[in-house]
Amino acid sequence: MLTKLIIRVDGASDRFDIEDLSKCFVQKYPHIPLCVCIEAMNIKYMWGKSGWKLEKKKILKYEWEVGGHTINHWILSNQRF
């Protein structure tokens, strides 16, 4: 069974190389089989509804989980779409 994971990095794109961050994670946890997608987000910017719809599609298609958002984030709820 694969562990699929999104690493959400708030505001990190200005300070860190995202590729280096993913390599570091894989080096620290080589025993975990995973597909890593890093979402670099600016904490001062909130995605619009269309952005969250795209994120929901990725979650449903690839069975990714973003923290607790897949369960309790209102905009990812099936009731909203």
mmCIF file of N, CA and C in Angstrom:
data_model
loop_
_atom_site.group_PDB
_atom_site.id
_atom_site.type_symbol
_atom_site.label_atom_id
_atom_site.label_comp_id
_atom_site.label_asym_id
_atom_site.label_seq_id
_atom_site.Cartn_x
_atom_site.Cartn_y
_atom_site.Cartn_z
ATOM 1 N N MET A 1 0.841 -1.184 0.000
ATOM 2 C CA MET A 1 0.000 0.000 0.000
ATOM 3 C C MET A 1 0.888 1.251 0.000
ATOM 4 N N LEU A 2 0.633 2.146 -0.914
ATOM 5 C CA LEU A 2 1.411 3.385 -0.991
ATOM 6 C C LEU A 2 0.825 4.444 -0.075
ATOM 7 N N THR A 3 1.690 5.222 0.506
ATOM 8 C CA THR A 3 1.265 6.387 1.264
ATOM 9 C C THR A 3 1.388 7.581 0.329
ATOM 10 N N LYS A 4 0.277 8.242 0.081
ATOM 11 C CA LYS A 4 0.310 9.422 -0.789
ATOM 12 C C LYS A 4 0.147 10.651 0.091
ATOM 13 N N LEU A 5 0.963 11.640 -0.158
ATOM 14 C CA LEU A 5 1.064 12.738 0.782
ATOM 15 C C LEU A 5 1.230 14.066 0.068
ATOM 16 N N ILE A 6 0.541 15.066 0.573
ATOM 17 C CA ILE A 6 0.807 16.438 0.139
ATOM 18 C C ILE A 6 1.481 17.135 1.310
ATOM 19 N N ILE A 7 2.613 17.752 1.052
ATOM 20 C CA ILE A 7 3.266 18.572 2.062
ATOM 21 C C ILE A 7 2.889 20.012 1.747
ATOM 22 N N ARG A 8 2.173 20.630 2.652
ATOM 23 C CA ARG A 8 1.763 22.012 2.434
ATOM 24 C C ARG A 8 2.771 22.924 3.127
ATOM 25 N N VAL A 9 3.388 23.779 2.364
ATOM 26 C CA VAL A 9 4.430 24.653 2.885
ATOM 27 C C VAL A 9 3.951 26.091 2.762
ATOM 28 N N ASP A 10 3.415 26.642 3.843
ATOM 29 C CA ASP A 10 2.869 27.999 3.810
ATOM 30 C C ASP A 10 3.976 29.035 3.694
ATOM 31 N N GLY A 11 3.917 29.821 2.643
ATOM 32 C CA GLY A 11 4.848 30.922 2.475
ATOM 33 C C GLY A 11 6.309 30.524 2.324
ATOM 34 N N ALA A 12 6.581 29.259 2.052
ATOM 35 C CA ALA A 12 7.974 28.801 2.041
ATOM 36 C C ALA A 12 8.676 29.037 0.719
ATOM 37 N N SER A 13 7.939 29.285 -0.343
ATOM 38 C CA SER A 13 8.561 29.381 -1.661
ATOM 39 C C SER A 13 9.540 30.548 -1.762
ATOM 40 N N ASP A 14 9.379 31.561 -0.916
ATOM 41 C CA ASP A 14 10.299 32.698 -0.939
ATOM 42 C C ASP A 14 11.634 32.362 -0.277
ATOM 43 N N ARG A 15 11.631 31.419 0.667
ATOM 44 C CA ARG A 15 12.812 31.182 1.487
ATOM 45 C C ARG A 15 13.514 29.861 1.227
ATOM 46 N N PHE A 16 12.806 28.883 0.673
ATOM 47 C CA PHE A 16 13.373 27.552 0.513
ATOM 48 C C PHE A 16 13.259 27.087 -0.932
ATOM 49 N N ASP A 17 14.164 26.224 -1.307
ATOM 50 C CA ASP A 17 14.062 25.559 -2.595
ATOM 51 C C ASP A 17 13.155 24.350 -2.386
ATOM 52 N N ILE A 18 11.984 24.344 -3.036
ATOM 53 C CA ILE A 18 10.988 23.297 -2.845
ATOM 54 C C ILE A 18 11.554 21.924 -3.195
ATOM 55 N N GLU A 19 12.368 21.870 -4.236
ATOM 56 C CA GLU A 19 12.959 20.591 -4.639
ATOM 57 C C GLU A 19 13.883 20.054 -3.546
ATOM 58 N N ASP A 20 14.684 20.936 -2.947
ATOM 59 C CA ASP A 20 15.565 20.517 -1.858
ATOM 60 C C ASP A 20 14.766 20.021 -0.661
ATOM 61 N N LEU A 21 13.646 20.667 -0.394
ATOM 62 C CA LEU A 21 12.800 20.268 0.724
ATOM 63 C C LEU A 21 12.245 18.863 0.523
ATOM 64 N N SER A 22 11.813 18.562 -0.695
ATOM 65 C CA SER A 22 11.280 17.222 -0.971
ATOM 66 C C SER A 22 12.383 16.163 -0.884
ATOM 67 N N LYS A 23 13.584 16.485 -1.376
ATOM 68 C CA LYS A 23 14.707 15.540 -1.289
ATOM 69 C C LYS A 23 15.060 15.251 0.168
ATOM 70 N N CYS A 24 15.027 16.274 0.986
ATOM 71 C CA CYS A 24 15.324 16.119 2.407
ATOM 72 C C CYS A 24 14.313 15.177 3.059
ATOM 73 N N PHE A 25 13.047 15.336 2.727
ATOM 74 C CA PHE A 25 12.006 14.475 3.296
ATOM 75 C C PHE A 25 12.230 13.021 2.898
ATOM 76 N N VAL A 26 12.516 12.793 1.628
ATOM 77 C CA VAL A 26 12.734 11.429 1.132
ATOM 78 C C VAL A 26 13.978 10.809 1.786
ATOM 79 N N GLN A 27 15.028 11.610 1.991
ATOM 80 C CA GLN A 27 16.240 11.095 2.636
ATOM 81 C C GLN A 27 15.997 10.721 4.097
ATOM 82 N N LYS A 28 15.174 11.506 4.787
ATOM 83 C CA LYS A 28 14.910 11.233 6.198
ATOM 84 C C LYS A 28 13.981 10.045 6.401
ATOM 85 N N TYR A 29 13.106 9.789 5.427
ATOM 86 C CA TYR A 29 12.121 8.718 5.572
ATOM 87 C C TYR A 29 12.153 7.786 4.360
ATOM 88 N N PRO A 30 13.294 7.136 4.087
ATOM 89 C CA PRO A 30 13.401 6.291 2.894
ATOM 90 C C PRO A 30 12.540 5.033 2.968
ATOM 91 N N HIS A 31 12.133 4.647 4.175
ATOM 92 C CA HIS A 31 11.340 3.434 4.360
ATOM 93 C C HIS A 31 9.864 3.637 4.016
ATOM 94 N N ILE A 32 9.451 4.870 3.797
ATOM 95 C CA ILE A 32 8.046 5.143 3.489
ATOM 96 C C ILE A 32 7.885 5.295 1.981
ATOM 97 N N PRO A 33 7.126 4.396 1.339
ATOM 98 C CA PRO A 33 6.872 4.570 -0.096
ATOM 99 C C PRO A 33 5.847 5.686 -0.275
ATOM 100 N N LEU A 34 6.218 6.727 -0.974
ATOM 101 C CA LEU A 34 5.261 7.807 -1.097
ATOM 102 C C LEU A 34 5.397 8.592 -2.383
ATOM 103 N N CYS A 35 4.301 9.222 -2.723
ATOM 104 C CA CYS A 35 4.237 10.147 -3.849
ATOM 105 C C CYS A 35 4.107 11.522 -3.218
ATOM 106 N N VAL A 36 5.063 12.391 -3.435
ATOM 107 C CA VAL A 36 5.077 13.669 -2.746
ATOM 108 C C VAL A 36 4.699 14.799 -3.692
ATOM 109 N N CYS A 37 3.743 15.589 -3.267
ATOM 110 C CA CYS A 37 3.392 16.808 -3.992
ATOM 111 C C CYS A 37 3.501 17.944 -2.998
ATOM 112 N N ILE A 38 4.337 18.897 -3.264
ATOM 113 C CA ILE A 38 4.496 20.013 -2.345
ATOM 114 C C ILE A 38 3.688 21.197 -2.844
ATOM 115 N N GLU A 39 2.799 21.654 -2.003
ATOM 116 C CA GLU A 39 1.985 22.816 -2.325
ATOM 117 C C GLU A 39 2.608 24.027 -1.638
ATOM 118 N N ALA A 40 3.213 24.909 -2.389
ATOM 119 C CA ALA A 40 3.778 26.128 -1.822
ATOM 120 C C ALA A 40 2.690 27.189 -1.820
ATOM 121 N N MET A 41 2.338 27.648 -0.652
ATOM 122 C CA MET A 41 1.245 28.608 -0.543
ATOM 123 C C MET A 41 1.715 29.843 0.214
ATOM 124 N N ASN A 42 1.161 30.967 -0.140
ATOM 125 C CA ASN A 42 1.437 32.207 0.559
ATOM 126 C C ASN A 42 0.373 32.365 1.638
ATOM 127 N N ILE A 43 0.781 32.508 2.901
ATOM 128 C CA ILE A 43 -0.195 32.565 3.982
ATOM 129 C C ILE A 43 -1.054 33.827 3.928
ATOM 130 N N LYS A 44 -0.645 34.840 3.172
ATOM 131 C CA LYS A 44 -1.447 36.057 3.064
ATOM 132 C C LYS A 44 -2.478 35.960 1.948
ATOM 133 N N TYR A 45 -2.434 34.872 1.190
ATOM 134 C CA TYR A 45 -3.323 34.713 0.036
ATOM 135 C C TYR A 45 -4.235 33.515 0.245
ATOM 136 N N MET A 46 -5.532 33.717 0.144
ATOM 137 C CA MET A 46 -6.481 32.612 0.288
ATOM 138 C C MET A 46 -6.978 32.229 -1.095
ATOM 139 N N TRP A 47 -6.905 30.937 -1.407
ATOM 140 C CA TRP A 47 -7.381 30.477 -2.706
ATOM 141 C C TRP A 47 -8.857 30.772 -2.873
ATOM 142 N N GLY A 48 -9.250 31.045 -4.114
ATOM 143 C CA GLY A 48 -10.661 31.190 -4.437
ATOM 144 C C GLY A 48 -11.314 29.820 -4.564
ATOM 145 N N LYS A 49 -12.603 29.837 -4.830
ATOM 146 C CA LYS A 49 -13.363 28.590 -4.930
ATOM 147 C C LYS A 49 -12.818 27.687 -6.035
ATOM 148 N N SER A 50 -12.400 28.253 -7.160
ATOM 149 C CA SER A 50 -11.892 27.434 -8.269
ATOM 150 C C SER A 50 -10.598 26.720 -7.883
ATOM 151 N N GLY A 51 -9.752 27.363 -7.095
ATOM 152 C CA GLY A 51 -8.518 26.730 -6.636
ATOM 153 C C GLY A 51 -8.792 25.539 -5.747
ATOM 154 N N TRP A 52 -9.761 25.668 -4.869
ATOM 155 C CA TRP A 52 -10.102 24.554 -3.984
ATOM 156 C C TRP A 52 -10.795 23.436 -4.750
ATOM 157 N N LYS A 53 -11.551 23.771 -5.794
ATOM 158 C CA LYS A 53 -12.163 22.722 -6.629
ATOM 159 C C LYS A 53 -11.076 21.868 -7.272
ATOM 160 N N LEU A 54 -10.025 22.510 -7.780
ATOM 161 C CA LEU A 54 -8.912 21.785 -8.388
ATOM 162 C C LEU A 54 -8.231 20.898 -7.346
ATOM 163 N N GLU A 55 -8.026 21.436 -6.152
ATOM 164 C CA GLU A 55 -7.399 20.668 -5.079
ATOM 165 C C GLU A 55 -8.258 19.461 -4.708
ATOM 166 N N LYS A 56 -9.572 19.656 -4.670
ATOM 167 C CA LYS A 56 -10.477 18.551 -4.347
ATOM 168 C C LYS A 56 -10.373 17.450 -5.401
ATOM 169 N N LYS A 57 -10.267 17.832 -6.667
ATOM 170 C CA LYS A 57 -10.136 16.832 -7.737
ATOM 171 C C LYS A 57 -8.876 15.998 -7.546
ATOM 172 N N LYS A 58 -7.763 16.650 -7.167
ATOM 173 C CA LYS A 58 -6.520 15.913 -6.933
ATOM 174 C C LYS A 58 -6.669 14.954 -5.755
ATOM 175 N N ILE A 59 -7.336 15.425 -4.713
ATOM 176 C CA ILE A 59 -7.530 14.585 -3.531
ATOM 177 C C ILE A 59 -8.355 13.360 -3.882
ATOM 178 N N LEU A 60 -9.450 13.558 -4.609
ATOM 179 C CA LEU A 60 -10.322 12.440 -4.962
ATOM 180 C C LEU A 60 -9.654 11.499 -5.957
ATOM 181 N N LYS A 61 -8.932 12.050 -6.935
ATOM 182 C CA LYS A 61 -8.302 11.222 -7.962
ATOM 183 C C LYS A 61 -7.141 10.398 -7.406
ATOM 184 N N TYR A 62 -6.299 11.039 -6.603
ATOM 185 C CA TYR A 62 -5.080 10.380 -6.131
ATOM 186 C C TYR A 62 -5.162 9.901 -4.684
ATOM 187 N N GLU A 63 -6.307 10.124 -4.044
ATOM 188 C CA GLU A 63 -6.520 9.748 -2.643
ATOM 189 C C GLU A 63 -5.516 10.428 -1.721
ATOM 190 N N TRP A 64 -5.187 11.675 -2.042
ATOM 191 C CA TRP A 64 -4.307 12.445 -1.172
ATOM 192 C C TRP A 64 -5.113 12.999 -0.013
ATOM 193 N N GLU A 65 -4.458 13.244 1.075
ATOM 194 C CA GLU A 65 -5.098 13.893 2.214
ATOM 195 C C GLU A 65 -4.249 15.081 2.609
ATOM 196 N N VAL A 66 -4.894 16.223 2.785
ATOM 197 C CA VAL A 66 -4.189 17.439 3.152
ATOM 198 C C VAL A 66 -4.531 17.715 4.606
ATOM 199 N N GLY A 67 -3.694 17.278 5.518
ATOM 200 C CA GLY A 67 -4.004 17.458 6.935
ATOM 201 C C GLY A 67 -5.394 16.934 7.229
ATOM 202 N N GLY A 68 -6.212 17.740 7.875
ATOM 203 C CA GLY A 68 -7.596 17.351 8.126
ATOM 204 C C GLY A 68 -8.547 17.970 7.122
ATOM 205 N N HIS A 69 -7.999 18.675 6.121
ATOM 206 C CA HIS A 69 -8.860 19.425 5.216
ATOM 207 C C HIS A 69 -9.834 18.551 4.439
ATOM 208 N N THR A 70 -9.444 17.325 4.101
ATOM 209 C CA THR A 70 -10.342 16.496 3.299
ATOM 210 C C THR A 70 -11.618 16.181 4.053
ATOM 211 N N ILE A 71 -11.571 16.261 5.368
ATOM 212 C CA ILE A 71 -12.756 15.956 6.156
ATOM 213 C C ILE A 71 -13.489 17.221 6.573
ATOM 214 N N ASN A 72 -12.775 18.214 7.073
ATOM 215 C CA ASN A 72 -13.477 19.311 7.725
ATOM 216 C C ASN A 72 -13.285 20.693 7.120
ATOM 217 N N HIS A 73 -12.633 20.818 5.995
ATOM 218 C CA HIS A 73 -12.546 22.137 5.356
ATOM 219 C C HIS A 73 -13.811 22.356 4.545
ATOM 220 N N TRP A 74 -14.550 23.404 4.857
ATOM 221 C CA TRP A 74 -15.887 23.587 4.267
ATOM 222 C C TRP A 74 -15.868 23.619 2.750
ATOM 223 N N ILE A 75 -14.838 24.195 2.161
ATOM 224 C CA ILE A 75 -14.865 24.358 0.708
ATOM 225 C C ILE A 75 -14.550 23.054 -0.021
ATOM 226 N N LEU A 76 -14.009 22.056 0.692
ATOM 227 C CA LEU A 76 -13.777 20.751 0.082
ATOM 228 C C LEU A 76 -14.945 19.800 0.312
ATOM 229 N N SER A 77 -15.932 20.253 1.030
ATOM 230 C CA SER A 77 -17.094 19.418 1.329
ATOM 231 C C SER A 77 -17.909 19.161 0.070
ATOM 232 N N ASN A 78 -18.454 17.958 -0.065
ATOM 233 C CA ASN A 78 -19.295 17.618 -1.218
ATOM 234 C C ASN A 78 -20.545 18.482 -1.290
ATOM 235 N N GLN A 79 -20.972 19.039 -0.180
ATOM 236 C CA GLN A 79 -22.175 19.863 -0.158
ATOM 237 C C GLN A 79 -21.991 21.166 -0.923
ATOM 238 N N ARG A 80 -20.762 21.592 -1.110
ATOM 239 C CA ARG A 80 -20.504 22.887 -1.755
ATOM 240 C C ARG A 80 -20.400 22.797 -3.269
ATOM 241 N N PHE A 81 -20.260 21.591 -3.835
ATOM 242 C CA PHE A 81 -20.027 21.473 -5.271
ATOM 243 C C PHE A 81 -21.106 20.659 -5.936
#
